[in-house]
mmCIF file of C-alpha atoms in Angstrom:
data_model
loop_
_atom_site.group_PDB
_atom_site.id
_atom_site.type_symbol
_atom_site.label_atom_id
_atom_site.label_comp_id
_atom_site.label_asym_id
_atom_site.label_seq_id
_atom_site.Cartn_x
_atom_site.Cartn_y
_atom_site.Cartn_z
ATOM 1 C CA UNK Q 1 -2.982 13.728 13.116
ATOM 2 C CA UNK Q 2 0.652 13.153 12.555
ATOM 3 C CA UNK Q 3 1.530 14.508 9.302
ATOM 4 C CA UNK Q 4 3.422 13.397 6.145
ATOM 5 C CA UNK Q 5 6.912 15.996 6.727
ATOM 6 C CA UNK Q 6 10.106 13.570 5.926
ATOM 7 C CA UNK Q 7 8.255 11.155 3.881
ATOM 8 C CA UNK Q 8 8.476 12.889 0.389
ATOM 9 C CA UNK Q 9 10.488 10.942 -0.985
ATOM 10 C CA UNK Q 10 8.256 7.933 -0.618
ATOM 11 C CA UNK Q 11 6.819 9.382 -3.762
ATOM 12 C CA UNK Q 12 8.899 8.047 -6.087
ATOM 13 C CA UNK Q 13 7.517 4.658 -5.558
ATOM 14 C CA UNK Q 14 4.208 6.230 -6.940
ATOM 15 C CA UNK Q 15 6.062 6.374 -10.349
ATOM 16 C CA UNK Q 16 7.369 3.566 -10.258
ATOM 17 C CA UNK Q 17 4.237 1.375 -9.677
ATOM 18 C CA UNK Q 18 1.834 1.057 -12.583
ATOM 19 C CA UNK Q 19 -1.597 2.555 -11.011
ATOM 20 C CA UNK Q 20 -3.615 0.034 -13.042
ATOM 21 C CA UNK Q 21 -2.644 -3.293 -12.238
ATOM 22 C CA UNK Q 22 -0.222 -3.195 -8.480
ATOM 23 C CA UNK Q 23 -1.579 -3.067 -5.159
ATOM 24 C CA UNK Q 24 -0.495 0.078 -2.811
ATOM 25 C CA UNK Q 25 -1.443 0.124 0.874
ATOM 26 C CA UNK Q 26 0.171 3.354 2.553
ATOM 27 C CA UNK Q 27 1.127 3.465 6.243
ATOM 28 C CA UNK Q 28 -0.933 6.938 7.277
ATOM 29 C CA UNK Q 29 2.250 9.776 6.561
ATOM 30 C CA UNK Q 30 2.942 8.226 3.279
ATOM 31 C CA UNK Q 31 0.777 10.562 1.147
ATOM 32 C CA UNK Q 32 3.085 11.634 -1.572
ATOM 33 C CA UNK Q 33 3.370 7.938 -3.068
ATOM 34 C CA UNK Q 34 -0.466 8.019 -3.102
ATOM 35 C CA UNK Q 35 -0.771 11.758 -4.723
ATOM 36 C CA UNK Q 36 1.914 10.640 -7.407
ATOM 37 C CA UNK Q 37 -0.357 7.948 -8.867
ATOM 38 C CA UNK Q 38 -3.434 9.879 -8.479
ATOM 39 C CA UNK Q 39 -1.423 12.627 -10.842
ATOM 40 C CA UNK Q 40 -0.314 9.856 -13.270
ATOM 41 C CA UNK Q 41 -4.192 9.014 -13.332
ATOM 42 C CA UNK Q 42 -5.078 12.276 -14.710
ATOM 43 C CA UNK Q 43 -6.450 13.770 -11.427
ATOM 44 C CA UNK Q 44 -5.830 17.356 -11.058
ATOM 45 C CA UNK Q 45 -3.791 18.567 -7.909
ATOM 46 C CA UNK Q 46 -6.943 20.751 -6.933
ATOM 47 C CA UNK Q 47 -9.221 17.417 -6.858
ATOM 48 C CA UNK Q 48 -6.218 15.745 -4.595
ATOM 49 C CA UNK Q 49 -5.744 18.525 -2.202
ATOM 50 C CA UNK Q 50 -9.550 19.143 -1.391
ATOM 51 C CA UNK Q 51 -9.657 15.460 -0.995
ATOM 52 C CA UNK Q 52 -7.243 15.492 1.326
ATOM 53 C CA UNK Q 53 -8.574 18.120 2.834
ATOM 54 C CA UNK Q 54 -11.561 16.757 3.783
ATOM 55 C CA UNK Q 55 -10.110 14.034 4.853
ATOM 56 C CA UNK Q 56 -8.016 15.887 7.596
ATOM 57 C CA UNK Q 57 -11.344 17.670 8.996
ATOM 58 C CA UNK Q 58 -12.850 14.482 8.777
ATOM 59 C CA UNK Q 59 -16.045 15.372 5.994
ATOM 60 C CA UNK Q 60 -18.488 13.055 5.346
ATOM 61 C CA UNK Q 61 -18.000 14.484 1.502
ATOM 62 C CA UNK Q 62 -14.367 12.508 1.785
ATOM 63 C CA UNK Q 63 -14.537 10.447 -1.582
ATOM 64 C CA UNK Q 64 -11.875 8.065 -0.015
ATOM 65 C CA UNK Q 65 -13.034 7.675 3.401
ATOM 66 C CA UNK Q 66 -16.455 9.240 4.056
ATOM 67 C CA UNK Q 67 -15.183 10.527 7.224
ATOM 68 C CA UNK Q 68 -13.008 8.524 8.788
ATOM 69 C CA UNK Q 69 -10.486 9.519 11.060
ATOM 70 C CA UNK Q 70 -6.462 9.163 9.635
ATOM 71 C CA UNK Q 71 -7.375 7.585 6.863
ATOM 72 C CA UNK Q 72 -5.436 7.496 3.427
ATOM 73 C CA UNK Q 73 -6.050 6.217 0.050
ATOM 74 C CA UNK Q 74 -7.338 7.746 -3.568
ATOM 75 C CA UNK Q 75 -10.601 7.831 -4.700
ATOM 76 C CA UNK Q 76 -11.721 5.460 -7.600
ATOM 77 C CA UNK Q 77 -12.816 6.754 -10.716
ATOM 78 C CA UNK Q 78 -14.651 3.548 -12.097
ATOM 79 C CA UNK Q 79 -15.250 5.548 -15.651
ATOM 80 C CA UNK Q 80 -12.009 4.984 -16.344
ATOM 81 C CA UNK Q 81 -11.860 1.271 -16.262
ATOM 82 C CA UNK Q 82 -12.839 -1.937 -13.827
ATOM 83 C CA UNK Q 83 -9.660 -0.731 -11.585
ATOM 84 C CA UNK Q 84 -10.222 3.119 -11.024
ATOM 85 C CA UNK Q 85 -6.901 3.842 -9.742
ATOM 86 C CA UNK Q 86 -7.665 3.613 -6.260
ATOM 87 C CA UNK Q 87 -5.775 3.042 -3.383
ATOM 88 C CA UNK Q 88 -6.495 0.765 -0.449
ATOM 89 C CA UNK Q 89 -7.154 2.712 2.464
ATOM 90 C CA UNK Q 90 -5.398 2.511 5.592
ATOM 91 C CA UNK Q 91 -6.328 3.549 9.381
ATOM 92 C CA UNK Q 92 -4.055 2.297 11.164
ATOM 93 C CA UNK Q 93 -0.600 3.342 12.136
ATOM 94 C CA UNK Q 94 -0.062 -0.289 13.589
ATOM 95 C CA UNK Q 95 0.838 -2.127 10.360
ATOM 96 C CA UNK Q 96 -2.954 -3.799 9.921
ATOM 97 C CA UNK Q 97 -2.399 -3.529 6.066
ATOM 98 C CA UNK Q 98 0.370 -5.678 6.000
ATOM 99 C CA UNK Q 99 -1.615 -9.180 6.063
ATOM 100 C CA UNK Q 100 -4.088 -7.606 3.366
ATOM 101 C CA UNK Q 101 -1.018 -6.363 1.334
ATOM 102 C CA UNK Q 102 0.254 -10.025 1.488
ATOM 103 C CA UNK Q 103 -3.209 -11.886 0.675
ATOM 104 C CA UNK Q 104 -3.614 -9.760 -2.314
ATOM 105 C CA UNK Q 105 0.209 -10.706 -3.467
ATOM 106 C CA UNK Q 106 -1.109 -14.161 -2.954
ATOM 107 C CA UNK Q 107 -3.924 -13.643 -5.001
ATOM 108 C CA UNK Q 108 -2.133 -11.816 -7.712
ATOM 109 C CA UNK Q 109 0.310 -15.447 -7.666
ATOM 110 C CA UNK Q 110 -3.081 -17.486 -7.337
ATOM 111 C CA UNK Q 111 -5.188 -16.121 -10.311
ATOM 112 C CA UNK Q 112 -1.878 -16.339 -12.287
ATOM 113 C CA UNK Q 113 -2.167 -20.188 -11.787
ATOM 114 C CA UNK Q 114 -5.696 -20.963 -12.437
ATOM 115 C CA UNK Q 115 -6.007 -18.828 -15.930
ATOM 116 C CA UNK Q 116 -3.047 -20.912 -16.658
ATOM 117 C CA UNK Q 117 -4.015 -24.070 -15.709
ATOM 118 C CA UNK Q 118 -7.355 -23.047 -17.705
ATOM 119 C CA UNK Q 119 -5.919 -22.404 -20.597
ATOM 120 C CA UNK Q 120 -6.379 -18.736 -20.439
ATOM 121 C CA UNK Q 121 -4.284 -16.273 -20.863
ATOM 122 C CA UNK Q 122 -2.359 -14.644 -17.874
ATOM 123 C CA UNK Q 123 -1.817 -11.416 -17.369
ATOM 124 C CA UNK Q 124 1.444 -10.643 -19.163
ATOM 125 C CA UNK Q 125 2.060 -7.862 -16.496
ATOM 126 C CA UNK Q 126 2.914 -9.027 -13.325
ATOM 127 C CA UNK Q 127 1.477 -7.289 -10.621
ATOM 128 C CA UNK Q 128 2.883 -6.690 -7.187
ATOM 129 C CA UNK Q 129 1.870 -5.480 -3.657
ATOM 130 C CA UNK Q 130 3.332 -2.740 -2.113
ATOM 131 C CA UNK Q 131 2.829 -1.546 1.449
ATOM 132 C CA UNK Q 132 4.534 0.975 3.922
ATOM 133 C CA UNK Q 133 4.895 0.932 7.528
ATOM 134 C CA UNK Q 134 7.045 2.946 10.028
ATOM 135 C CA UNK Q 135 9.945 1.472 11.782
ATOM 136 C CA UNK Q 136 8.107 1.503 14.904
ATOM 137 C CA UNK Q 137 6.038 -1.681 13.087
ATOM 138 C CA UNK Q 138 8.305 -3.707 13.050
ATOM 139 C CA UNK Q 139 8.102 -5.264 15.764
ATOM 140 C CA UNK Q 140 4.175 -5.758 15.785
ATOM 141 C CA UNK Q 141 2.236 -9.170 15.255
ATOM 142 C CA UNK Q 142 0.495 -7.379 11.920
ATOM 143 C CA UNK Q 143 3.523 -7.304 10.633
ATOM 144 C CA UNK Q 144 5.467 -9.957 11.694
ATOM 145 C CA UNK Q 145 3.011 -12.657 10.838
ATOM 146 C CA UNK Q 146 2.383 -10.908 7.517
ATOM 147 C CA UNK Q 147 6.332 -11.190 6.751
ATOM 148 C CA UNK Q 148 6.545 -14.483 8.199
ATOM 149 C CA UNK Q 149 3.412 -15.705 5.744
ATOM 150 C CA UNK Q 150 5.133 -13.993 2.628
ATOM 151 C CA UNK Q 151 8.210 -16.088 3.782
ATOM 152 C CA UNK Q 152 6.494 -19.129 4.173
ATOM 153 C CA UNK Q 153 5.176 -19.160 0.444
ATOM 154 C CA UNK Q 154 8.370 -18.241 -0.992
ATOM 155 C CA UNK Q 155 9.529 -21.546 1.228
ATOM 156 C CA UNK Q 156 7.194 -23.888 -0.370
ATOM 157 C CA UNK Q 157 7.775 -22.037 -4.049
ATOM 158 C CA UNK Q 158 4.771 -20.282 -4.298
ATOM 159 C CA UNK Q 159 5.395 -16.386 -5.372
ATOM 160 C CA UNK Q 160 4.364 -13.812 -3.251
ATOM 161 C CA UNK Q 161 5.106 -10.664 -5.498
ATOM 162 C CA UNK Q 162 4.915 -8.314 -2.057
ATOM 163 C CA UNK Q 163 7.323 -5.374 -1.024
ATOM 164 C CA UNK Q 164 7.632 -3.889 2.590
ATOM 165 C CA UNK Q 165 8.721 -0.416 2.631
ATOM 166 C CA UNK Q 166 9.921 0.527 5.945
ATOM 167 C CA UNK Q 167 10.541 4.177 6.679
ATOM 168 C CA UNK Q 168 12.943 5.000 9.696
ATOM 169 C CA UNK Q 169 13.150 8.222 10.829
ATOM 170 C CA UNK Q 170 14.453 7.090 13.738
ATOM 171 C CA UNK Q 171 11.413 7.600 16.265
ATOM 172 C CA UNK Q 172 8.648 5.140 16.949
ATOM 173 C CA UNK Q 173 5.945 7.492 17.754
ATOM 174 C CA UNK Q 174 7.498 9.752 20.656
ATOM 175 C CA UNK Q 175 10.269 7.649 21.284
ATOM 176 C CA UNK Q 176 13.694 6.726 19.802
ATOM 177 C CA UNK Q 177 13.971 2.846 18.006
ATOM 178 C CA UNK Q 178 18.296 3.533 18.551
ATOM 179 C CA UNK Q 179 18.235 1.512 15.460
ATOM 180 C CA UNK Q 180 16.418 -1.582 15.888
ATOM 181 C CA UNK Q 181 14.719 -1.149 12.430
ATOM 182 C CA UNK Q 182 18.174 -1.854 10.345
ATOM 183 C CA UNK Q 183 18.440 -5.452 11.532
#
């Protein structure tokens, strides 16, 4: 497994993103954005390392995965509330949790509506949907039809509160993009 050297800084999103209410779906490497919310959660960094630990040699005891191989997320802690703080997982480094990422946006604009419309009221936070891929994504059908859906609703004025975070180092597995990822 491709580990998460380079992508540090992919943690500050983890502060910025309130752990309760957005959506965070991780592209495989992008750990530290995952291990900041878990911290602002109240895990400690012992719980978060062995979890990650056994997720690496693939234990059955892996809270997040129960095994599975390159698999991210944060295990949910459902004593703390409905939510739990946990992550989505992701498996795949081919950008599969874009169109999820985007349907839950959808959702978070859809649910908005109907408590509206029934008089109840909204949540006053709004939430949004965050997901990472590497540049080498960019060009795949996960991902394209997930940006061209969240561009489609924003067309025909619906919101779709989702952000694509695209991390280019460059290198598209084991070889070089030469840019293609900054158009």
């Amino acid at each position: 497994t491709i580990g998460p050297c380079g992508e540090e800084m992919l943690g500050s999103i983890g502060h910025v993103l309130d752990p309760q209410f957005d959506a965070m779906a991780l592209h495989y490497r992008h750990l530290s954005a995952s291990i900041v919310r878990q911290l602002r959660l109240g895990r400690s960094m012992e719980d978060i390392i062995m979890d990650r630990a056994r997720g690496y040699t693939v234990s059955k005891l892996d809270p997040v995965t129960g095994g599975v191989h390159c698999a991210i997320g944060s295990a949910r802690d459902m004593s703390k509330d409905d939510f739990g703080g946990g992550d989505y997982v992701v498996t795949s480094t081919l950008a599969s949790q874009c169109p999820p990422a985007v349907g839950r946006a959808l959702g978070f604009s859809i649910a908005d509506t109907i408590l509206k419309r029934n008089k109840y009221e909204s949540n006053s936070k709004k939430q949004v949907s965050f997901v990472t891929i590497g540049d080498g994504s960019v060009h795949n059908a996960h991902f394209l039809s997930a940006f061209n859906l969240a561009r489609h609703a924003r067309f025909r004025k619906t919101k779709c509160p989702v952000v694509f975070g695209v991390s280019d180092n460059g290198l598209s597995i084991s070889y070089p993009t030469d840019g293609y990822a900054d158009y």
